Coordinates of C-alpha atoms in Angstrom, one line a residue:
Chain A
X1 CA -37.3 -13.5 -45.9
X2 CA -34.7 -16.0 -45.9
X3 CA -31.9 -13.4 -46.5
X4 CA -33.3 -12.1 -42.7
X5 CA -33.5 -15.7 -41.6
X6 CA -29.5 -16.2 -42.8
X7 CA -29.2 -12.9 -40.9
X8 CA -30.3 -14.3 -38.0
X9 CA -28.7 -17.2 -37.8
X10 CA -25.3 -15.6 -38.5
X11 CA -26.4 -13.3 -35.5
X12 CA -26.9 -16.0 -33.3
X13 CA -24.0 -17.8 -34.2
X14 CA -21.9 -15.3 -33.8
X15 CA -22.5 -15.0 -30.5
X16 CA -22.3 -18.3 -29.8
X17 CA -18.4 -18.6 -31.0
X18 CA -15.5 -18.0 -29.2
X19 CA -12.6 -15.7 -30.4
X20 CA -10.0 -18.5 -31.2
X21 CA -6.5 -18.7 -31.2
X22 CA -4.6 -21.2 -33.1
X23 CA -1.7 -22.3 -34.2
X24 CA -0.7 -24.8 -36.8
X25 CA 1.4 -26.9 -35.1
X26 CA -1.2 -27.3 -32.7
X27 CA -4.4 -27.8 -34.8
X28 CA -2.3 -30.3 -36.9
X29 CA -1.5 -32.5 -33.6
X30 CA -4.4 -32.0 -31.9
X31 CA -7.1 -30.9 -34.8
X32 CA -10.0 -28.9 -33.4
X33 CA -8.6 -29.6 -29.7
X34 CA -6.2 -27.6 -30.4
X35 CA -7.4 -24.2 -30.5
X36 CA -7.6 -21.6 -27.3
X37 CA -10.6 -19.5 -26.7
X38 CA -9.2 -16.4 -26.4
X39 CA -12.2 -14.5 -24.7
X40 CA -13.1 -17.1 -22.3
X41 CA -9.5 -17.6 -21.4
X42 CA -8.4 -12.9 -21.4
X43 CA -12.2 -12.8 -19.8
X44 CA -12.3 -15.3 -17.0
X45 CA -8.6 -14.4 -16.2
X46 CA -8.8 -10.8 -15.9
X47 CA -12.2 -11.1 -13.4
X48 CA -10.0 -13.7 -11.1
X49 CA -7.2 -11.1 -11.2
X50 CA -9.3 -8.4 -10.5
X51 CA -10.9 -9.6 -7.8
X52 CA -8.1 -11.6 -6.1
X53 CA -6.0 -8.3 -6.1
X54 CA -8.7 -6.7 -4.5
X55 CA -8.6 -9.5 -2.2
X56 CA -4.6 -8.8 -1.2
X57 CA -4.9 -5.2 -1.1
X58 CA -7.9 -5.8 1.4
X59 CA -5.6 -8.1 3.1
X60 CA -2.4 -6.4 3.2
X61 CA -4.6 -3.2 5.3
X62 CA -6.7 -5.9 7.2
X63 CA -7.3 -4.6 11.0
X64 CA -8.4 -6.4 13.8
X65 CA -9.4 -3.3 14.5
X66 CA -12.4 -1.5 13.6
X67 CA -12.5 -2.9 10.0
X68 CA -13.3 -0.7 6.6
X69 CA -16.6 -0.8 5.0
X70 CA -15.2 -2.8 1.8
X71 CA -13.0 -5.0 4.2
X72 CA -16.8 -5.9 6.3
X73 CA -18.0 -6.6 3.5
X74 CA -15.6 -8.7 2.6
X75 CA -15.2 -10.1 5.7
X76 CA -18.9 -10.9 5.4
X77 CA -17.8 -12.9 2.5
X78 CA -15.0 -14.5 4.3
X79 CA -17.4 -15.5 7.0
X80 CA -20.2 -16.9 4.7
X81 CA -17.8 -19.4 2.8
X82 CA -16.2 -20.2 6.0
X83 CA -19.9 -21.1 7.9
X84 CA -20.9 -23.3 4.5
X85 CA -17.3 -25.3 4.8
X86 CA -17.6 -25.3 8.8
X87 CA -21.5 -27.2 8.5
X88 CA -20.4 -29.7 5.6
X89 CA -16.7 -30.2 5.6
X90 CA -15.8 -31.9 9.4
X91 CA -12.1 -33.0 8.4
X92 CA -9.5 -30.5 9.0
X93 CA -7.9 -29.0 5.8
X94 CA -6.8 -26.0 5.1
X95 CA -7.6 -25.7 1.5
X96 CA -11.2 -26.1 1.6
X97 CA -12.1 -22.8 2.5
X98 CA -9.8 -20.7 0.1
X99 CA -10.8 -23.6 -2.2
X100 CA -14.5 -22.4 -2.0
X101 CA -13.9 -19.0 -1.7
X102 CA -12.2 -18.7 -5.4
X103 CA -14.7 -20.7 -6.9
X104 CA -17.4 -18.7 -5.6
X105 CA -16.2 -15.3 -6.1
X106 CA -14.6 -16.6 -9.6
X107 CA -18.5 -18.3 -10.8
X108 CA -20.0 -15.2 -9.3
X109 CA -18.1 -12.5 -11.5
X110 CA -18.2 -14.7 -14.6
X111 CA -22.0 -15.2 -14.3
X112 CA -22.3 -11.3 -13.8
X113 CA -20.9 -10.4 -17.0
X114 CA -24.1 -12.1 -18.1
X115 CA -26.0 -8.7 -17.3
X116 CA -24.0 -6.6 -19.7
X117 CA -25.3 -6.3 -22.6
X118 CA -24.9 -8.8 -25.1
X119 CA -24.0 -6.7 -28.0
X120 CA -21.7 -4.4 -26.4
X121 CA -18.2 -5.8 -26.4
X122 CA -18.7 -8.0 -29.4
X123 CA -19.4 -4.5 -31.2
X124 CA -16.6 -2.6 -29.5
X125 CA -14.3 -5.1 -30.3
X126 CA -14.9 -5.2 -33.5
X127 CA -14.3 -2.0 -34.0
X128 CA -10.4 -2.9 -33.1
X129 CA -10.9 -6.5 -35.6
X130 CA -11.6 -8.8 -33.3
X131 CA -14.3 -10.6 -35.5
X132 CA -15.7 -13.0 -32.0
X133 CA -15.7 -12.3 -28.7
X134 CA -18.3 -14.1 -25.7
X135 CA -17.8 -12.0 -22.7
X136 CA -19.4 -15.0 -20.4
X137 CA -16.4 -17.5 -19.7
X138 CA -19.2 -19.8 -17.9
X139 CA -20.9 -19.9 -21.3
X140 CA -17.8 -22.1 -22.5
X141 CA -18.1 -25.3 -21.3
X142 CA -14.7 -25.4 -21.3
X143 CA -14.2 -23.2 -18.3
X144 CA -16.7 -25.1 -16.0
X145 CA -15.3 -28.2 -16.8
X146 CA -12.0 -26.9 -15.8
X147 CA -13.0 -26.1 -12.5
X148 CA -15.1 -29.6 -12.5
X149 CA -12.4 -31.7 -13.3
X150 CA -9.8 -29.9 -10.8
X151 CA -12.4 -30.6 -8.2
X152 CA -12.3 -34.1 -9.4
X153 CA -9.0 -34.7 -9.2
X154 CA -8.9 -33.5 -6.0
X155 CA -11.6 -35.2 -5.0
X156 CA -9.4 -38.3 -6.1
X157 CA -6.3 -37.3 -4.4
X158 CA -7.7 -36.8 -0.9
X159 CA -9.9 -40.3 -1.3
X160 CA -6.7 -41.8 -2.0
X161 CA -4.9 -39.7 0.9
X162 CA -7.2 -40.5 3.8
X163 CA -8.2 -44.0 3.0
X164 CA -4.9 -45.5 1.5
X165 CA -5.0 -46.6 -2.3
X166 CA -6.8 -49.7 -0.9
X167 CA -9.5 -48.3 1.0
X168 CA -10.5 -46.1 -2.1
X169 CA -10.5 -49.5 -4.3
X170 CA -12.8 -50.7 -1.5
X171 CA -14.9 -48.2 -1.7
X172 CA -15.4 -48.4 -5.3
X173 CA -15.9 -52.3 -5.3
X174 CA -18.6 -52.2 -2.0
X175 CA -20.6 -49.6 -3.1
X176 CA -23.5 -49.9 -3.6
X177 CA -24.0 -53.1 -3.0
X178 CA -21.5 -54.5 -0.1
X179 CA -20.8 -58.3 -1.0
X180 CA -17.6 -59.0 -2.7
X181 CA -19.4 -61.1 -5.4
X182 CA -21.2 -58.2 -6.3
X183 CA -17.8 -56.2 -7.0
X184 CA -18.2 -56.6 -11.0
X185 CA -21.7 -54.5 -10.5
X186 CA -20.3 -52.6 -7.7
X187 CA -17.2 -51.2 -10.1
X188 CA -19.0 -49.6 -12.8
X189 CA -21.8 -48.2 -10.7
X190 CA -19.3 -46.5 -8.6
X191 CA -16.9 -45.1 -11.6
X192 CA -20.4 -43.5 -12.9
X193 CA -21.4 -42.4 -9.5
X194 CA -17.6 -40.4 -9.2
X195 CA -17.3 -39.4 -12.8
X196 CA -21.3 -37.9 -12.5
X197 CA -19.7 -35.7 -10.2
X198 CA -17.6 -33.3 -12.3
X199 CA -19.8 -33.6 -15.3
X200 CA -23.1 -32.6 -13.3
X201 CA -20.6 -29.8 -11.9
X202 CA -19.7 -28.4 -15.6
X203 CA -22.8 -29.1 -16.9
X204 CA -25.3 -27.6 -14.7
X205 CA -23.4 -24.0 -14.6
X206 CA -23.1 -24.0 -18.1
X207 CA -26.4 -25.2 -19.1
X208 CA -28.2 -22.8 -16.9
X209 CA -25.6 -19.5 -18.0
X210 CA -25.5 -20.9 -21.7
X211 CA -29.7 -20.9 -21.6
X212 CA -29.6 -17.2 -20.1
X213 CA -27.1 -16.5 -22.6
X214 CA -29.5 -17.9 -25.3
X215 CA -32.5 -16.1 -24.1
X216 CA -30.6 -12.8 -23.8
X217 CA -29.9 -13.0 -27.7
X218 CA -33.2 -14.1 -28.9
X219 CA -34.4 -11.5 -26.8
X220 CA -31.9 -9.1 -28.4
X221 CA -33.3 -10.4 -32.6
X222 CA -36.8 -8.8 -31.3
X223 CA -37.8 -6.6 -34.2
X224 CA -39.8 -4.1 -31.9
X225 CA -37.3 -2.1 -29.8
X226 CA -39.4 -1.6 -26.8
X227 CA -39.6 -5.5 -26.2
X228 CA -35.9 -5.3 -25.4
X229 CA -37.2 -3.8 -22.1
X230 CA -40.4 -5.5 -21.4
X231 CA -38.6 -9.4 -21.9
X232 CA -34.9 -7.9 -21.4
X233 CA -35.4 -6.5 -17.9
X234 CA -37.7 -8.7 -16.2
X235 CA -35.1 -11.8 -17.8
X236 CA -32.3 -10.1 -16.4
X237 CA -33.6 -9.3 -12.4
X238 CA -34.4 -13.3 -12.9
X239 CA -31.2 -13.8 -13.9
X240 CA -29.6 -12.3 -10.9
X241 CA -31.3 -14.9 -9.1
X242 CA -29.5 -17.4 -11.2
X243 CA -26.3 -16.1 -11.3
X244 CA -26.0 -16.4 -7.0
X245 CA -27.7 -19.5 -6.9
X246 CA -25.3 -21.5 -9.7
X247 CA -21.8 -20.1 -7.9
X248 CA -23.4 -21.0 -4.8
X249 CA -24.3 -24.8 -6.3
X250 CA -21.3 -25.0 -7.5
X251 CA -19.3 -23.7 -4.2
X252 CA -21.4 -25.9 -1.5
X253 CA -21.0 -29.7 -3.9
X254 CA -17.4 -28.9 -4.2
X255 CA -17.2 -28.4 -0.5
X256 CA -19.7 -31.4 -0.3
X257 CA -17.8 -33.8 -2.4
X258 CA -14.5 -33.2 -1.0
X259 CA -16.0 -34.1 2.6
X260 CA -17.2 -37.0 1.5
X261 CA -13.5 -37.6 0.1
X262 CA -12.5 -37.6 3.6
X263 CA -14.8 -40.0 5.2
X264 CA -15.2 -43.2 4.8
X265 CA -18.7 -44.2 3.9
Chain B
X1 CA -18.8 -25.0 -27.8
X2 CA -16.0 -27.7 -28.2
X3 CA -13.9 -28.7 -25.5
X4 CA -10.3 -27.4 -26.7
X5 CA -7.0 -26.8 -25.4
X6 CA -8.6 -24.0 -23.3
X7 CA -9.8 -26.4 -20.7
X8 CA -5.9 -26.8 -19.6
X9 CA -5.4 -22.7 -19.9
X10 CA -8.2 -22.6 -17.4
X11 CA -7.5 -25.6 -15.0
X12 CA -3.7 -23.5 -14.3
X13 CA -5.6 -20.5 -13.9
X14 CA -8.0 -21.9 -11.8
X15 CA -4.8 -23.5 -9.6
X16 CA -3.2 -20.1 -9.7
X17 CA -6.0 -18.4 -8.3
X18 CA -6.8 -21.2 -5.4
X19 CA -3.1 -20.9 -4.6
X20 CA -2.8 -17.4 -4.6
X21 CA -5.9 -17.3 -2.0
X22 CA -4.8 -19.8 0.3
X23 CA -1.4 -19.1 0.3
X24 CA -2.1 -14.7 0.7
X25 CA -5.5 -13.6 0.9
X26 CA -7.5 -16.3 3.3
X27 CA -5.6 -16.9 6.0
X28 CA -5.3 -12.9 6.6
X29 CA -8.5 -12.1 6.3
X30 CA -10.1 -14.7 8.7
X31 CA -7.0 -13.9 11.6
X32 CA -8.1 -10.1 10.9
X33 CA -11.5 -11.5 12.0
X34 CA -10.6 -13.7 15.1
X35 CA -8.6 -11.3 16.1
X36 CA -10.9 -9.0 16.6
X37 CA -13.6 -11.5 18.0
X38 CA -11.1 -12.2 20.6
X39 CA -10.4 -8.6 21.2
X40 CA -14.0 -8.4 21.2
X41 CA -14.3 -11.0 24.0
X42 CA -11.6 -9.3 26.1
X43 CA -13.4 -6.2 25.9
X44 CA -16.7 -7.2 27.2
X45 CA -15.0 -9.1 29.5
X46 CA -13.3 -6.4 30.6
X47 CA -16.7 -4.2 30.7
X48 CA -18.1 -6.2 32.8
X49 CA -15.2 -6.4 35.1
X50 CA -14.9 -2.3 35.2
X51 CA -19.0 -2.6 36.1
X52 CA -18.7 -5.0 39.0
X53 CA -16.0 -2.7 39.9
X54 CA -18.0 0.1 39.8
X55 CA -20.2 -1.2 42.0
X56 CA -17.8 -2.1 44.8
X57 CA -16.8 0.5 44.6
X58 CA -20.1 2.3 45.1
X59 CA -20.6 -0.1 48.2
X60 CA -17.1 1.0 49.8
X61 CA -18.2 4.5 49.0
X62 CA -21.5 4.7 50.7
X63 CA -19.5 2.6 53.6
X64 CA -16.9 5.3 53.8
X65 CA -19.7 7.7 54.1
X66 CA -21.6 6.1 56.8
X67 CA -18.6 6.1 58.8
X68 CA -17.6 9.3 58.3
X69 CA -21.3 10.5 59.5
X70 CA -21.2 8.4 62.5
X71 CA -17.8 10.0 63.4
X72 CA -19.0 13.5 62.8
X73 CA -21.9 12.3 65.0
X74 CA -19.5 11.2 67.9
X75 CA -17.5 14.2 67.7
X76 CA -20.5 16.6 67.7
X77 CA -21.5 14.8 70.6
X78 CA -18.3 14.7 72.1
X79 CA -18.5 18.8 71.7
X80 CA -21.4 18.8 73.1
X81 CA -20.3 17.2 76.3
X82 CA -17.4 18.8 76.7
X83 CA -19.0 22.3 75.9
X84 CA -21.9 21.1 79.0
X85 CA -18.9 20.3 81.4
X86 CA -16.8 24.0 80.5
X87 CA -20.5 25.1 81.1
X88 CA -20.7 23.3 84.3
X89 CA -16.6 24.3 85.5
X90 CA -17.3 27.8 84.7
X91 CA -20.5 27.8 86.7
X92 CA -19.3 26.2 89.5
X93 CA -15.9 28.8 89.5
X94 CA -18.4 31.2 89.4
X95 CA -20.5 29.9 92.3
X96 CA -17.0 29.5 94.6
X97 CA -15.8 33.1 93.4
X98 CA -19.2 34.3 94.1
X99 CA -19.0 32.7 97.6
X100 CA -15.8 33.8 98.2
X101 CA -16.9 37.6 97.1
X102 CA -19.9 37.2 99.5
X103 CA -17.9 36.1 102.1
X104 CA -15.3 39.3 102.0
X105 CA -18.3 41.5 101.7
X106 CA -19.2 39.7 105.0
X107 CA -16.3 40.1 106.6
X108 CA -16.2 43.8 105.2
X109 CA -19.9 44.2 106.8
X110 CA -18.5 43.3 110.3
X111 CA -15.3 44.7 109.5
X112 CA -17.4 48.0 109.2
X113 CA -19.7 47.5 111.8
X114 CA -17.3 47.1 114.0
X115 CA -15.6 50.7 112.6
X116 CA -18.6 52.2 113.3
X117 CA -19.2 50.9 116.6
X118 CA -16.0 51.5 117.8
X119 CA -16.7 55.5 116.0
X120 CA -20.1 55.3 117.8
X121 CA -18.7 54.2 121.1
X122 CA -15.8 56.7 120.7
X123 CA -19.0 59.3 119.9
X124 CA -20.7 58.0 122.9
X125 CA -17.4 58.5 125.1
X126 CA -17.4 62.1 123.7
X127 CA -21.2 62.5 124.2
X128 CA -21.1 61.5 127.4
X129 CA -17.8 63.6 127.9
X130 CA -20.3 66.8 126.9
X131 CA -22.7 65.5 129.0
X132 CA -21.2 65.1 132.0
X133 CA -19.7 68.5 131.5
X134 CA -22.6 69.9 130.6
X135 CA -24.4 68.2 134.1
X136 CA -21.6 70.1 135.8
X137 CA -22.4 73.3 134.4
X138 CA -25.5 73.0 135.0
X139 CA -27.5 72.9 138.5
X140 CA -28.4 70.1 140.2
X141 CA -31.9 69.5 138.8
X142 CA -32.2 66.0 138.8
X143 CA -35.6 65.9 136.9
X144 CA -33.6 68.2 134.3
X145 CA -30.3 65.5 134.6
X146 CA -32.7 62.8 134.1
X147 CA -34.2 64.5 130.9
X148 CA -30.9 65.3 129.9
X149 CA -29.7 61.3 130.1
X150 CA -33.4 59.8 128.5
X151 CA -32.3 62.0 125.8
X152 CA -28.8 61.6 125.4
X153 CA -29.9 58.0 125.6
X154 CA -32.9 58.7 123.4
X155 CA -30.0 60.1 121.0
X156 CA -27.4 57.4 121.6
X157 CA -30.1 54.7 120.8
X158 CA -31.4 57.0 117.3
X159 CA -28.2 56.8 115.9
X160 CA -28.0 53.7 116.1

């Protein structure tokens, strides 16, 4: 009994760790920080690739013409991100929109590797030695916070762009509350306001893919095989639904919070 | 589960792959696609223009053929006239010539009348001629003389 139970926890924890890479000099300046995670790193890299090559093949062919069925499709695509930037972003910027598009298409695969399933890379792998491997970057929180915190520094940037380094202190001090005595209140309601941005970003992705993730394993430690089907596949058609919805969360706030970076409240 | 050094690995990826779409892959793809919405635009544009074309063109059409039937309408009638007034000159040549054929049979009637009255009077001449000589042969019987006269007058007058 509680040899199974070790079993299971080892089961479950080894799904929950990253392959890591490390190297001393880095783990003895930075400690734990200073490890890569190889799988989320090869993993997430490899889908961008793959679909952004797609992308400039599709692009070098591209006809005004009478267009291809993958290029419609695409161009369906195209025309979807560009009508969600066109409704919320009304500045004029041209890196919105390809902005969008990557993180969309770049959530989108990530979250679909999600339906494969769970045991079948970490098991081929290991065949070839690789002792961990989690085939769902989003499932690291340190890929959504990458993309979180490049929003947010963007979102910086262009605040301080179009409003002057001034008008962005402004903004910070006479918000919410817009009397100058208030300021001291103001500040530190305002740095929490910004900063919730990127870590509700991050967070929400990877809670809801880490959950899934979760789920998908303790569906896989059922001991009666036929379960796998009757929780596995309803789980997973729900978890299609999940997969759209969070690149699409993620793609409309970053749109939203970089138009609100352009205008002043 | 820790935030590591990964979280920098990702942010360059992640600036790679926004670069690499802006700078080849979106601005391609939506100038593919308002190319072809303006190319679409021009076309129905032009559609519509080739229609109201069309029908002008129709209109001039059904124009052209009115006039062409009214023409054909004039010149029928036009034949018709002229074929009535040929009809007309031919009949009255014909009336003249007629005349003129009437007339010369006319003057051919008297023309032979008068041949044969001249023959008849030269066949009286002779008549009388023989009857006088026949008178003279015979006696003087008047009642036979005056026989002999009512009939050569009897004869004179039958022949005629």
């Amino acid at each position: 009994m509680s040899s199974e139970a070790l079993d299971t926890t080892q089961y479950v924890h080894h799904h929950l760790t990253n392959m890591p890479w490390k190297h001393a000099f880095l783990e003895n300046k930075l400690g734990d920080f200073g490890v890569l995670n190889l799988d989320s790193l090869i993993v997430s890299f490899l889908l961008g690739a793959l679909v952004l090559f797609l992308f400039w093949c599709l692009a070098r062919r591209a006809t005004a013409g009478v267009p291809s069925k993958l290029q419609n499709f695409i161009e369906i695509l195209f025309e979807f991100i560009q009508k969600q930037v066109k409704e919320t972003f009304h500045g004029n910027n041209p890196l919105i929109a390809p902005l969008a598009l990557t993180i969309f298409v770049w959530i989108l695969l990530m979250n679909l590797m999600d339906l494969i399933p769970i045991d079948l890379f970490p098991r081929l792998l290991g065949t070839v030695g690789v002792p961990y491997w989690r085939m769902v970057p989003t499932t690291d929180l340190n890929v959504t916070f990458a993309m979180s915190l490049s929003v947010f520094i963007l979102i910086v940037y262009y605040s301080v762009k179009q409003k002057g380094l001034l008008g962005f202190a402004k903004e910070l001090l006479l918000h919410p509350f817009p009397y100058v005595w208030m300021a001291p209140i103001n500040l530190p309601l305002s740095i929490v306001h910004e900063l919730a941005k990127p870590v509700s970003l991050a967070l929400r992705l990877f809670g809801n893919l880490f959950s899934g993730e979760v789920i998908f394993i303790l569906i896989a430690l059922f001991p009666i095989w036929w379960l796998q089907w009757v929780l596995g596949f309803p789980w997973a058609i729900f978890h299609i639904l999940i997969i759209g919805i969070q690149a699409f969360i993620f793609t409309i706030l970053t749109i939203v919070y970089l138009s609100l970076a352009h205008e002043s409240h | 589960m820790n935030l590591n050094l990964t979280l920098f690995g990702q942010m360059i990826t992640f600036a790679l792959f926004v670069w690499f779409t802006k700078r080849f892959v979106w601005p391609v793809i939506i100038k593919a696609i308002t190319d072809r919405e303006a190319k679409i635009v021009a076309g129905l544009a032009a559609a519509e223009r080739g229609h109201h074309e069309l029908d002008l063109s129709q209109e001039r059409a059904k124009e052209l053929l009115h006039e062409a039937k009214a023409k054909a309408m004039d010149v029928v009638d036009q034949a018709h006239k002229q074929a009535t007034h040929i009809l007309e000159e031919a009949r009255k040549e014909a009336r003249t010539l007629g005349d003129r054929m009437v007339l010369l049979a006319e003057e051919e009637i008297v023309q032979a009348k008068q041949v044969a009255k001249m023959a008849l009077q030269q066949e009286l001449g002779r008549m009388v001629v023989k009857g006088a000589e026949r008178i003279l042969k015979q006696s003087i019987d008047s009642s036979v003389n005056d026989r002999m006269i009512s009939d050569l007058i009897a004869e004179v007058g039958g022949s005629e």
